XYZ file of N, CA, C and O in Angstrom:
320
model
N 4.233 17.182 8.505
C 5.072 16.900 7.371
C 4.211 16.981 6.119
O 3.356 16.146 5.885
N 4.404 17.989 5.326
C 3.604 18.117 4.106
C 4.467 17.752 2.904
O 5.693 17.838 2.940
N 3.812 17.368 1.848
C 4.513 16.959 0.646
C 4.778 18.125 -0.283
O 4.473 19.275 0.015
N 5.366 17.813 -1.416
C 5.721 18.856 -2.375
C 4.486 19.527 -2.973
O 4.488 20.719 -3.212
N 3.441 18.768 -3.222
C 2.243 19.305 -3.851
C 1.029 19.326 -2.929
O 0.000 19.844 -3.293
N 1.151 18.740 -1.758
C 0.028 18.694 -0.826
C 0.323 19.570 0.377
O 1.446 19.618 0.859
N -0.682 20.225 0.871
C -0.530 20.962 2.127
C -0.632 19.958 3.271
O -0.884 18.772 3.073
N -0.468 20.456 4.468
C -0.594 19.588 5.643
C -1.984 18.956 5.698
O -2.130 17.778 6.009
N -3.018 19.734 5.347
C -4.386 19.210 5.354
C -4.558 18.103 4.310
O -5.256 17.114 4.546
N -3.917 18.251 3.149
C -3.998 17.221 2.112
C -3.331 15.927 2.538
O -3.838 14.832 2.274
N -2.188 16.042 3.204
C -1.504 14.846 3.698
C -2.345 14.162 4.786
O -2.457 12.950 4.824
N -2.935 14.975 5.658
C -3.786 14.436 6.717
C -4.981 13.707 6.106
O -5.358 12.632 6.549
N -5.579 14.312 5.069
C -6.706 13.688 4.368
C -6.307 12.333 3.803
O -7.051 11.349 3.908
N -5.149 12.270 3.165
C -4.680 11.030 2.557
C -4.480 9.950 3.615
O -4.902 8.801 3.437
N -3.863 10.304 4.728
C -3.620 9.331 5.803
C -4.937 8.826 6.379
O -5.116 7.626 6.597
N -5.871 9.718 6.620
C -7.157 9.309 7.183
C -7.943 8.429 6.214
O -8.637 7.498 6.619
N -7.818 8.700 4.927
C -8.531 7.874 3.934
C -7.942 6.473 3.862
O -8.682 5.498 3.714
N -6.616 6.346 3.951
C -6.025 5.003 3.926
C -6.392 4.247 5.202
O -6.645 3.047 5.171
N -6.457 4.958 6.348
C -6.890 4.311 7.583
C -8.336 3.831 7.476
O -8.666 2.737 7.937
N -9.187 4.627 6.842
C -10.585 4.229 6.659
C -10.687 3.017 5.735
O -11.488 2.107 5.968
N -9.862 2.984 4.701
C -9.865 1.846 3.776
C -9.395 0.577 4.478
O -9.980 -0.493 4.308
N -8.349 0.695 5.288
C -7.861 -0.467 6.037
C -8.892 -0.941 7.050
O -9.070 -2.151 7.243
N -9.584 0.000 7.700
C -10.633 -0.374 8.655
C -11.770 -1.112 7.962
O -12.312 -2.080 8.497
N -12.114 -0.655 6.772
C -13.179 -1.315 6.007
C -12.790 -2.762 5.696
O -13.603 -3.671 5.829
N -11.532 -2.972 5.328
C -11.082 -4.334 5.039
C -11.109 -5.201 6.298
O -11.468 -6.374 6.243
N -10.711 -4.636 7.440
C -10.737 -5.405 8.684
C -12.147 -5.818 9.046
O -12.393 -6.942 9.478
N -13.109 -4.903 8.865
C -14.511 -5.223 9.168
C -15.028 -6.325 8.253
O -15.791 -7.189 8.679
N -14.627 -6.275 6.982
C -15.086 -7.275 6.017
C -14.298 -8.566 6.097
O -14.692 -9.579 5.529
N -13.152 -8.556 6.767
C -12.323 -9.746 6.894
C -11.565 -10.079 5.627
O -11.263 -11.244 5.380
N -11.231 -9.073 4.830
C -10.493 -9.308 3.587
C -9.087 -8.742 3.692
O -8.797 -7.909 4.542
N -8.205 -9.223 2.811
C -6.836 -8.719 2.726
C -6.495 -8.575 1.245
O -5.981 -9.504 0.629
N -6.793 -7.405 0.688
C -6.492 -7.137 -0.705
C -5.549 -5.946 -0.814
O -5.476 -5.111 0.092
N -4.852 -5.855 -1.925
C -3.963 -4.730 -2.175
C -4.785 -3.453 -2.334
O -5.884 -3.481 -2.874
N -4.252 -2.347 -1.849
C -4.927 -1.056 -1.934
C -4.138 -0.151 -2.866
O -2.918 -0.037 -2.756
N -4.832 0.485 -3.812
C -4.214 1.393 -4.769
C -4.583 2.823 -4.406
O -5.729 3.115 -4.089
N -3.598 3.726 -4.463
C -3.818 5.131 -4.149
C -3.971 5.916 -5.442
O -3.182 5.759 -6.372
N -4.977 6.759 -5.499
C -5.225 7.606 -6.663
C -5.231 9.065 -6.229
O -5.941 9.440 -5.306
N -4.442 9.882 -6.899
C -4.458 11.325 -6.662
C -5.296 11.935 -7.771
O -5.101 11.652 -8.947
N -6.247 12.784 -7.393
C -7.186 13.305 -8.392
C -6.527 14.283 -9.366
O -6.961 14.428 -10.486
N -5.468 14.987 -8.953
C -4.777 15.895 -9.853
C -5.353 17.295 -9.900
O -4.973 18.106 -10.742
N -6.259 17.611 -8.999
C -6.823 18.959 -8.986
C -5.801 19.943 -8.415
O -4.791 19.554 -7.851
N -6.067 21.217 -8.556
C -5.116 22.236 -8.105
C -5.271 22.598 -6.635
O -4.528 23.428 -6.125
N -6.213 21.985 -5.942
C -6.438 22.274 -4.532
C -5.386 21.555 -3.689
O -5.345 20.326 -3.659
N -4.484 22.276 -2.991
C -3.428 21.620 -2.218
C -3.940 20.882 -0.988
O -3.239 20.057 -0.427
N -5.169 21.159 -0.543
C -5.690 20.463 0.627
C -6.491 19.223 0.251
O -7.035 18.546 1.118
N -6.575 18.918 -1.039
C -7.276 17.724 -1.506
C -6.327 16.534 -1.401
O -5.237 16.550 -1.942
N -6.724 15.515 -0.685
C -5.887 14.345 -0.518
C -6.161 13.299 -1.584
O -6.966 13.489 -2.495
N -5.468 12.210 -1.478
C -5.632 11.111 -2.426
C -6.737 10.183 -1.935
O -7.027 10.098 -0.754
N -7.352 9.472 -2.865
C -8.353 8.474 -2.491
C -7.757 7.086 -2.701
O -6.738 6.931 -3.367
N -8.379 6.092 -2.140
C -7.859 4.733 -2.187
C -8.938 3.781 -2.655
O -10.110 3.966 -2.358
N -8.498 2.770 -3.403
C -9.434 1.776 -3.926
C -8.906 0.393 -3.583
O -7.719 0.109 -3.763
N -9.790 -0.443 -3.091
C -9.428 -1.821 -2.773
C -9.427 -2.621 -4.064
O -10.390 -2.638 -4.804
N -8.314 -3.290 -4.319
C -8.169 -4.052 -5.551
C -8.708 -5.464 -5.424
O -9.359 -5.825 -4.441
N -8.417 -6.282 -6.416
C -8.889 -7.667 -6.401
C -7.740 -8.654 -6.244
O -7.937 -9.850 -6.338
N -6.522 -8.146 -6.008
C -5.356 -9.014 -5.819
C -5.149 -9.245 -4.322
O -4.861 -8.323 -3.579
N -5.304 -10.479 -3.852
C -5.143 -10.720 -2.412
C -3.678 -10.589 -1.988
O -2.763 -10.905 -2.748
N -3.474 -10.106 -0.773
C -2.131 -10.009 -0.216
C -1.687 -11.385 0.254
O -2.502 -12.199 0.701
N -0.391 -11.673 0.171
C 0.077 -12.984 0.619
C 0.038 -13.084 2.144
O 0.114 -12.082 2.853
N -0.056 -14.319 2.616
C 0.027 -14.540 4.059
C 1.481 -14.366 4.484
O 2.387 -14.259 3.649
N 1.727 -14.336 5.768
C 3.089 -14.145 6.276
C 4.004 -15.279 5.822
O 5.155 -15.043 5.419
N 3.515 -16.515 5.850
C 4.328 -17.661 5.430
C 4.658 -17.587 3.941
O 5.783 -17.883 3.529
N 3.684 -17.203 3.119
C 3.922 -17.073 1.684
C 4.944 -15.969 1.397
O 5.814 -16.128 0.527
N 4.869 -14.871 2.133
C 5.802 -13.772 1.929
C 7.226 -14.182 2.305
O 8.182 -13.878 1.583
N 7.372 -14.895 3.408
C 8.701 -15.363 3.824
C 9.269 -16.325 2.801
O 10.451 -16.248 2.440
N 8.446 -17.236 2.291
C 8.910 -18.191 1.285
C 9.332 -17.473 -0.001
O 10.335 -17.821 -0.612
N 8.584 -16.454 -0.410
C 8.926 -15.682 -1.607
C 10.263 -14.980 -1.419
O 11.105 -14.971 -2.329
N 10.479 -14.379 -0.242
C 11.748 -13.705 0.019
C 12.920 -14.675 0.000
O 13.985 -14.363 -0.532
N 12.741 -15.865 0.575
C 13.805 -16.871 0.578
C 14.143 -17.300 -0.840
O 15.316 -17.456 -1.204
N 13.119 -17.492 -1.660
C 13.332 -17.909 -3.047
C 14.086 -16.835 -3.827
O 15.047 -17.133 -4.536
N 13.659 -15.581 -3.689
C 14.320 -14.490 -4.404
C 15.751 -14.299 -3.931
O 16.642 -13.998 -4.730
N 16.000 -14.474 -2.639
C 17.360 -14.341 -2.112
C 18.258 -15.434 -2.686
O 19.406 -15.171 -3.057
N 17.739 -16.660 -2.784
C 18.515 -17.757 -3.352
C 18.825 -17.497 -4.822
O 19.945 -17.773 -5.285
N 17.878 -16.944 -5.556
C 18.099 -16.644 -6.971
C 19.175 -15.578 -7.126
O 20.086 -15.700 -7.951
N 19.106 -14.518 -6.287
C 20.120 -13.459 -6.354
C 21.499 -13.988 -5.990
O 22.505 -13.610 -6.581
N 21.561 -14.880 -5.002
C 22.827 -15.459 -4.576
C 23.447 -16.283 -5.702
O 24.651 -16.199 -5.955
N 22.618 -17.068 -6.401
C 23.109 -17.879 -7.523
C 23.561 -17.009 -8.682
O 24.537 -17.337 -9.365
N 22.857 -15.900 -8.921
C 23.247 -15.003 -10.008
C 24.558 -14.293 -9.680
O 25.352 -14.018 -10.586
N 24.808 -14.006 -8.415
C 26.046 -13.328 -8.016
C 27.237 -14.270 -8.180
O 28.341 -13.816 -8.493
N 27.029 -15.558 -7.978
C 28.106 -16.530 -8.141
C 28.480 -16.731 -9.611
O 29.608 -17.056 -9.932
N 27.518 -16.546 -10.484
C 27.758 -16.784 -11.922
C 28.571 -15.691 -12.549
O 28.669 -14.609 -12.255
């Protein structure tokens, strides 16, 4: 499955780079948000690179609580 501007090799490169970034985080024991950067060159086989940010990802409990809160807010807004 290739993208509009990437060849199959470029998509493969992007997937492998995100897997490498995730593996690096697992080895270090961190959970931070990952940002994808596309270099913008004209080479269709050039994939995107990834950078580990400084914003920690929420734990599963925090994510569930956030979803419950947002759902309650949307429900109250729909009633109004």
